[in-house]
PDB file of C-alpha atoms and ligand atoms in Angstrom:
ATOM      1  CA  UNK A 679      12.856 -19.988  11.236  1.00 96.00           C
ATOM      2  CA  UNK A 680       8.977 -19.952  11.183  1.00 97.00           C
ATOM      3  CA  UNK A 681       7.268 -16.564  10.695  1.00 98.00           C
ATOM      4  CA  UNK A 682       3.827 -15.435  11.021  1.00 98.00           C
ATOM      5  CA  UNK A 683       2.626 -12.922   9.129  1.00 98.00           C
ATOM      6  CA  UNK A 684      -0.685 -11.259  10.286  1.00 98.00           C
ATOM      7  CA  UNK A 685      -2.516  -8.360   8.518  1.00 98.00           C
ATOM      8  CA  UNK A 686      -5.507  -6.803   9.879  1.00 98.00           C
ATOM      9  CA  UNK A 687      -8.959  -5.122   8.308  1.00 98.00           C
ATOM     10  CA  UNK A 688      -8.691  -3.365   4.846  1.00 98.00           C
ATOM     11  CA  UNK A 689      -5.248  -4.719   4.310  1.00 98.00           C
ATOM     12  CA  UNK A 690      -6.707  -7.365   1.680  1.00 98.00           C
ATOM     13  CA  UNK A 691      -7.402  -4.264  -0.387  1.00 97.00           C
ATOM     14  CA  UNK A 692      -3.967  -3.189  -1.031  1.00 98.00           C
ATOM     15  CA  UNK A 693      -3.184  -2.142  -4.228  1.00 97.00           C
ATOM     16  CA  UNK A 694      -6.722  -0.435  -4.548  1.00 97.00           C
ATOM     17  CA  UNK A 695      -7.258   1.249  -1.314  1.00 96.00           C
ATOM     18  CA  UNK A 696      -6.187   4.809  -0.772  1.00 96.00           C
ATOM     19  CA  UNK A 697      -2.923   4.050  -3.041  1.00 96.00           C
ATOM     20  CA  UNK A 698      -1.822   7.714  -2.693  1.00 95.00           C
ATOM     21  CA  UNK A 699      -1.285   6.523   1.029  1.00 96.00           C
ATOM     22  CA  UNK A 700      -0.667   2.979   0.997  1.00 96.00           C
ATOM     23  CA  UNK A 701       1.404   2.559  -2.124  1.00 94.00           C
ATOM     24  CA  UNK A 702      -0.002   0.115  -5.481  1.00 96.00           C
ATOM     25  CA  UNK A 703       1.284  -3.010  -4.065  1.00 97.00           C
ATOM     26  CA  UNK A 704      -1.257  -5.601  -3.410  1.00 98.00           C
ATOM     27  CA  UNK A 705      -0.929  -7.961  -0.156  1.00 98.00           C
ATOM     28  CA  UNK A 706       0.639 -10.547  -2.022  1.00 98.00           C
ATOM     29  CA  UNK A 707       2.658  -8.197  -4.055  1.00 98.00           C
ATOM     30  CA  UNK A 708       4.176  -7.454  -0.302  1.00 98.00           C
ATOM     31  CA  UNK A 709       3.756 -11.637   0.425  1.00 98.00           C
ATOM     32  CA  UNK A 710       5.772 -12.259  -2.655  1.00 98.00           C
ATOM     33  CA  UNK A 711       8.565 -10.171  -1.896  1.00 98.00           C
ATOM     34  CA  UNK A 712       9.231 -11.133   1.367  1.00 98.00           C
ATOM     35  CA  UNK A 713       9.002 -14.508   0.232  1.00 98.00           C
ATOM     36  CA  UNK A 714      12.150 -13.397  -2.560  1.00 98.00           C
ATOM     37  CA  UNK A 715      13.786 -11.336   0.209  1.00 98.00           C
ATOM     38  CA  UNK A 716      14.438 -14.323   2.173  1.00 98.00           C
ATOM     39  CA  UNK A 717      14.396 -18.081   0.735  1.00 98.00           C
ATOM     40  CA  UNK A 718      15.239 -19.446   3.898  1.00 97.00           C
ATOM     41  CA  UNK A 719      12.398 -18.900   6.000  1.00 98.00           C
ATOM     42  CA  UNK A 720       9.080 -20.267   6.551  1.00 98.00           C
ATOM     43  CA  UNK A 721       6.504 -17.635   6.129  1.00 98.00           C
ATOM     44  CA  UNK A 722       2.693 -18.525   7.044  1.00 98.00           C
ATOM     45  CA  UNK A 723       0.951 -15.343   5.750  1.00 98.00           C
ATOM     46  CA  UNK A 724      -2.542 -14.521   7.365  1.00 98.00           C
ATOM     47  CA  UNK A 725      -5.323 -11.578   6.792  1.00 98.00           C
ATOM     48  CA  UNK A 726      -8.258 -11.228   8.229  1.00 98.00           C
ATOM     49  CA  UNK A 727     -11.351  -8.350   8.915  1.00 98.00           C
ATOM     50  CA  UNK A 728     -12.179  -9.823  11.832  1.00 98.00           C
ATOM     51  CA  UNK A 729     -10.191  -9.163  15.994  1.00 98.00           C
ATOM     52  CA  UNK A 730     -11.729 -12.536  17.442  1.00 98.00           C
ATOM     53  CA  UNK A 731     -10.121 -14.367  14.340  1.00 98.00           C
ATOM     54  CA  UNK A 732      -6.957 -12.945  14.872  1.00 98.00           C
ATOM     55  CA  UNK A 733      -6.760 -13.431  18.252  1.00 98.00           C
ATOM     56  CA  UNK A 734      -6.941 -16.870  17.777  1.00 98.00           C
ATOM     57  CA  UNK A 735      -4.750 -16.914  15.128  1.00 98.00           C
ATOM     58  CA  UNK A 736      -1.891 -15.217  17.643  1.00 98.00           C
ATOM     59  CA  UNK A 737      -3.629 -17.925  20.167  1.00 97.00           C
ATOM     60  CA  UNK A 738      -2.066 -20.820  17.971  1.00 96.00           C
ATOM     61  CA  UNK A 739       1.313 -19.767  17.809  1.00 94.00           C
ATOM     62  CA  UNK A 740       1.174 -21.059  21.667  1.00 93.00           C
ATOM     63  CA  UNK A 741       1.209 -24.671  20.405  1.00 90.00           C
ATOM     64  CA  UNK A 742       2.476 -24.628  16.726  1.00 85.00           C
ATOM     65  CA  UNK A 743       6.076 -23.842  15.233  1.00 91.00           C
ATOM     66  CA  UNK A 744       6.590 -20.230  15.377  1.00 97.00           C
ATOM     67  CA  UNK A 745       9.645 -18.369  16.113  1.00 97.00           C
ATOM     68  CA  UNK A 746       8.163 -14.866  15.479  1.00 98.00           C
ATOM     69  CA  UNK A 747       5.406 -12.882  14.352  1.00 98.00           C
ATOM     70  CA  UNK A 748       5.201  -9.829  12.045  1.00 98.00           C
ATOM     71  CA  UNK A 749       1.604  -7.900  13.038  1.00 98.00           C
ATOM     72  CA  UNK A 750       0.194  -5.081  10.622  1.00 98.00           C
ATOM     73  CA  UNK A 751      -3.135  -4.354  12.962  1.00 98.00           C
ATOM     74  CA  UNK A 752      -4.125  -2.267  10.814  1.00 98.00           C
ATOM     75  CA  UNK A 753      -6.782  -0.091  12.830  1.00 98.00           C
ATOM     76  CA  UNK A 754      -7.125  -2.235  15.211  1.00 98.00           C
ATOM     77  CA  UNK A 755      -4.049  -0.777  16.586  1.00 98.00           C
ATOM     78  CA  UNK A 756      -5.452   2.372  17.748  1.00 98.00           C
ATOM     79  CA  UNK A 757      -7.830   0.383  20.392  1.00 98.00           C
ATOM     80  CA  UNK A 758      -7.973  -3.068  20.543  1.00 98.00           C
ATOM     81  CA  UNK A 759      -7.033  -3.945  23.789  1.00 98.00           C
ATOM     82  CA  UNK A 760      -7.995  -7.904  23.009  1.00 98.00           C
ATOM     83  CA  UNK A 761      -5.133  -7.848  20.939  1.00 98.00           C
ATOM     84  CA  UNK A 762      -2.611  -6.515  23.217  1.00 98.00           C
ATOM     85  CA  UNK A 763      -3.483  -8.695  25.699  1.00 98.00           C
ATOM     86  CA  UNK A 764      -3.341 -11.648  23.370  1.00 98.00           C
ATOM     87  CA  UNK A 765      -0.030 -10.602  22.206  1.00 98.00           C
ATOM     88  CA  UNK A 766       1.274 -10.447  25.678  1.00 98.00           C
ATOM     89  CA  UNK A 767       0.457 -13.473  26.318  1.00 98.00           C
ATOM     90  CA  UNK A 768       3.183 -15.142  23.501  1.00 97.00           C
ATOM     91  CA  UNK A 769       6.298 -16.152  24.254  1.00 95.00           C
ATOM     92  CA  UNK A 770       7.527 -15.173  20.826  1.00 96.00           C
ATOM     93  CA  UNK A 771       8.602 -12.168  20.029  1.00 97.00           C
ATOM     94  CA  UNK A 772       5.998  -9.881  17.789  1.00 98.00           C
ATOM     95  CA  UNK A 773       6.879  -7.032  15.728  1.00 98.00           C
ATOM     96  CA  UNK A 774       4.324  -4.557  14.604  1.00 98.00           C
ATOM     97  CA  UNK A 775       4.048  -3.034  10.912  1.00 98.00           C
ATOM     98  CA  UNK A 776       2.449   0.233   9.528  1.00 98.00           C
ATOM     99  CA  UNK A 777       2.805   0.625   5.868  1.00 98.00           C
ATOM    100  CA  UNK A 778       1.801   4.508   6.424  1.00 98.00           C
ATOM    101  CA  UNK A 779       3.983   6.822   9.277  1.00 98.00           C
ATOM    102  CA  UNK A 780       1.011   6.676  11.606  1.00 98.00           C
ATOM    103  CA  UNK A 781       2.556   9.695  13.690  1.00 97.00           C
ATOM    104  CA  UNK A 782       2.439  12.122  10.580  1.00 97.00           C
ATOM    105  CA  UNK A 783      -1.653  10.994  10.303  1.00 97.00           C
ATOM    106  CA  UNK A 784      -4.973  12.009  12.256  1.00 96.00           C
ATOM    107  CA  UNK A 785      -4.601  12.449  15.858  1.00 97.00           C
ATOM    108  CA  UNK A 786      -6.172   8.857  16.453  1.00 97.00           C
ATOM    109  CA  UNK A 787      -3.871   7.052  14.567  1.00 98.00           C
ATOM    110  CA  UNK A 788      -0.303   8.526  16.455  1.00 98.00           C
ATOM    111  CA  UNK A 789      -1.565   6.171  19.476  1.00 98.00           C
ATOM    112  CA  UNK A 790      -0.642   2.496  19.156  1.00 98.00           C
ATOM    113  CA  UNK A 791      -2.283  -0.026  21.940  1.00 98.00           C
ATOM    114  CA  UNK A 792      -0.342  -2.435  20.682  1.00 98.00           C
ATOM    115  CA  UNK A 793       3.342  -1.093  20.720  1.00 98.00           C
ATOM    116  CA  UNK A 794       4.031  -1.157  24.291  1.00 98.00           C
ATOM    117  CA  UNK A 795       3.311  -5.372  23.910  1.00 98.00           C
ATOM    118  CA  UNK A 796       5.850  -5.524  20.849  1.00 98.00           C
ATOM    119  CA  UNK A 797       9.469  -6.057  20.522  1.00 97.00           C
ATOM    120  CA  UNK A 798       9.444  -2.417  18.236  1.00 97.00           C
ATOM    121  CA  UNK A 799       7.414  -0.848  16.001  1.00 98.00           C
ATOM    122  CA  UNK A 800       8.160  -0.306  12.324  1.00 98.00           C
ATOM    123  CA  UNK A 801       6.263   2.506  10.633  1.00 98.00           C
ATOM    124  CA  UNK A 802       6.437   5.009   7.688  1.00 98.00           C
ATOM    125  CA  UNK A 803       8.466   2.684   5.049  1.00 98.00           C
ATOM    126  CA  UNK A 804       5.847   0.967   2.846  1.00 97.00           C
ATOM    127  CA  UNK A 805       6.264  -2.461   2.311  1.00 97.00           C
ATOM    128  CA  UNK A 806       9.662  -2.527   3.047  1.00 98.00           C
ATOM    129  CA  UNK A 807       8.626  -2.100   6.686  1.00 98.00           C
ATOM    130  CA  UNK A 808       7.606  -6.096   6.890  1.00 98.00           C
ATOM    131  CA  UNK A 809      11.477  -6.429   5.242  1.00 98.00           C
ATOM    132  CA  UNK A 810      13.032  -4.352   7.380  1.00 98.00           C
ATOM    133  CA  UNK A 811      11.125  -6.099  10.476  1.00 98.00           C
ATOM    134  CA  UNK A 812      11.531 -10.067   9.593  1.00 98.00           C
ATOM    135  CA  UNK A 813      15.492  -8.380   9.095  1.00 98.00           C
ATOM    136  CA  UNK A 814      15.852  -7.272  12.643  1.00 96.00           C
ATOM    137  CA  UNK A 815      13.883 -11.066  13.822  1.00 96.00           C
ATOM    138  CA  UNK A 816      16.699 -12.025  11.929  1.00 95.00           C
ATOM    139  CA  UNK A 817      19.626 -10.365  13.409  1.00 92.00           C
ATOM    140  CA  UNK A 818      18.056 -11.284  17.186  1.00 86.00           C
ATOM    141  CA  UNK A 819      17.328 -14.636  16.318  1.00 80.00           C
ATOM    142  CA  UNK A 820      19.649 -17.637  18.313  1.00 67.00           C
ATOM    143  CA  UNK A 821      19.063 -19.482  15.077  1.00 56.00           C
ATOM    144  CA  UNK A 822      18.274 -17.803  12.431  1.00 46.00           C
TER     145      UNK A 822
HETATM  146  C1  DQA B 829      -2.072   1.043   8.884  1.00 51.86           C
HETATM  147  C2  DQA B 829      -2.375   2.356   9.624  1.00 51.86           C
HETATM  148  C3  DQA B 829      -3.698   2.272  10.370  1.00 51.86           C
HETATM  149  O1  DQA B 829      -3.976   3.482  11.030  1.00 51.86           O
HETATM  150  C4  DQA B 829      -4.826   2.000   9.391  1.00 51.86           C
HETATM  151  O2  DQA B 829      -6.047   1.841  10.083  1.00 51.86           O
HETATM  152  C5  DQA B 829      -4.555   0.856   8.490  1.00 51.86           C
HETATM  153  C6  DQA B 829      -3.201   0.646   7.957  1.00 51.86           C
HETATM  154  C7  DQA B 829      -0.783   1.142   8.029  1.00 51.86           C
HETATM  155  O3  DQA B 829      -0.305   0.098   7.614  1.00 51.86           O
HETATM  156  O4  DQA B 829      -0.309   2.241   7.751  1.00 51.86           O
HETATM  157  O5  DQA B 829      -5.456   0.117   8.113  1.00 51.86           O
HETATM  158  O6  DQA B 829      -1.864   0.025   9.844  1.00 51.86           O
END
């Protein structure tokens, strides 16, 4: 099984950025361990600052080998509606990530664009969130 791995703005500063929130784990720590948690798969990890770039990276799962993708938007959750409809557009199925429990946060952040496009939504369990969601790809996979 081929998973994508995407991870939106700020998210190449974990580890440093608002720890008290977002744990001390750095982006690889979180790459590593999923990488330990299961031998089996093939992960393609991917971060970038920018929406265009990850559009097209969600763009390419259209003609390469990918069974499934794991999405951390990061903010781009709360209103990017280029993503959504970019995500809608796969025929994989997408799970989206939130390190943080974005309904117990600022009024902005309880709204996801992004969730009603998604298989679920994982959010609230650190980086055992990107376990717990490659897990349930896992469980609904027809060969896993
Ligand atoms: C986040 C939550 C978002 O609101 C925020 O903009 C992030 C990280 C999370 O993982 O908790 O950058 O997606």
């Amino acid at each position: 099984m081929n998973v994508l791995v995407i991870n939106g703005p700020n998210l190449n500063l974990l580890g440093r950025r608002e720890p008290e929130i977002y744990g001390t784990q750095t982006l690889k720590d979180i790459q590593d361990e999923l990488r330990r948690a299961f031998p089996k798969i093939r992960f393609t990890f991917f971060q970038s600052n920018h929406e265009g770039v990850i559009i097209d990276k969600l763009q390419s799962t259209l003609s390469k080998k990918v069974d499934a993708v794991v999405i951390n938007p990061a903010a781009f959750t709360h209103y990017s509606y280029a993503i959504r409809d970019a995500i809608s557009a796969l025929t994989v199925p997408v799970i989206e990530v939130h390190l943080s429990n974005i309904h117990l946060r600022e009024e902005f952040r309880k709204h996801s664009v992004i969730a009603p496009v998604c298989k679920a939504q994982i959010s609230g369990f650190g980086s055992a969130g990107y376990r717990i969601a490659v897990e349930t790809l896992l469980q609904h996979s027809p060969k896993s």
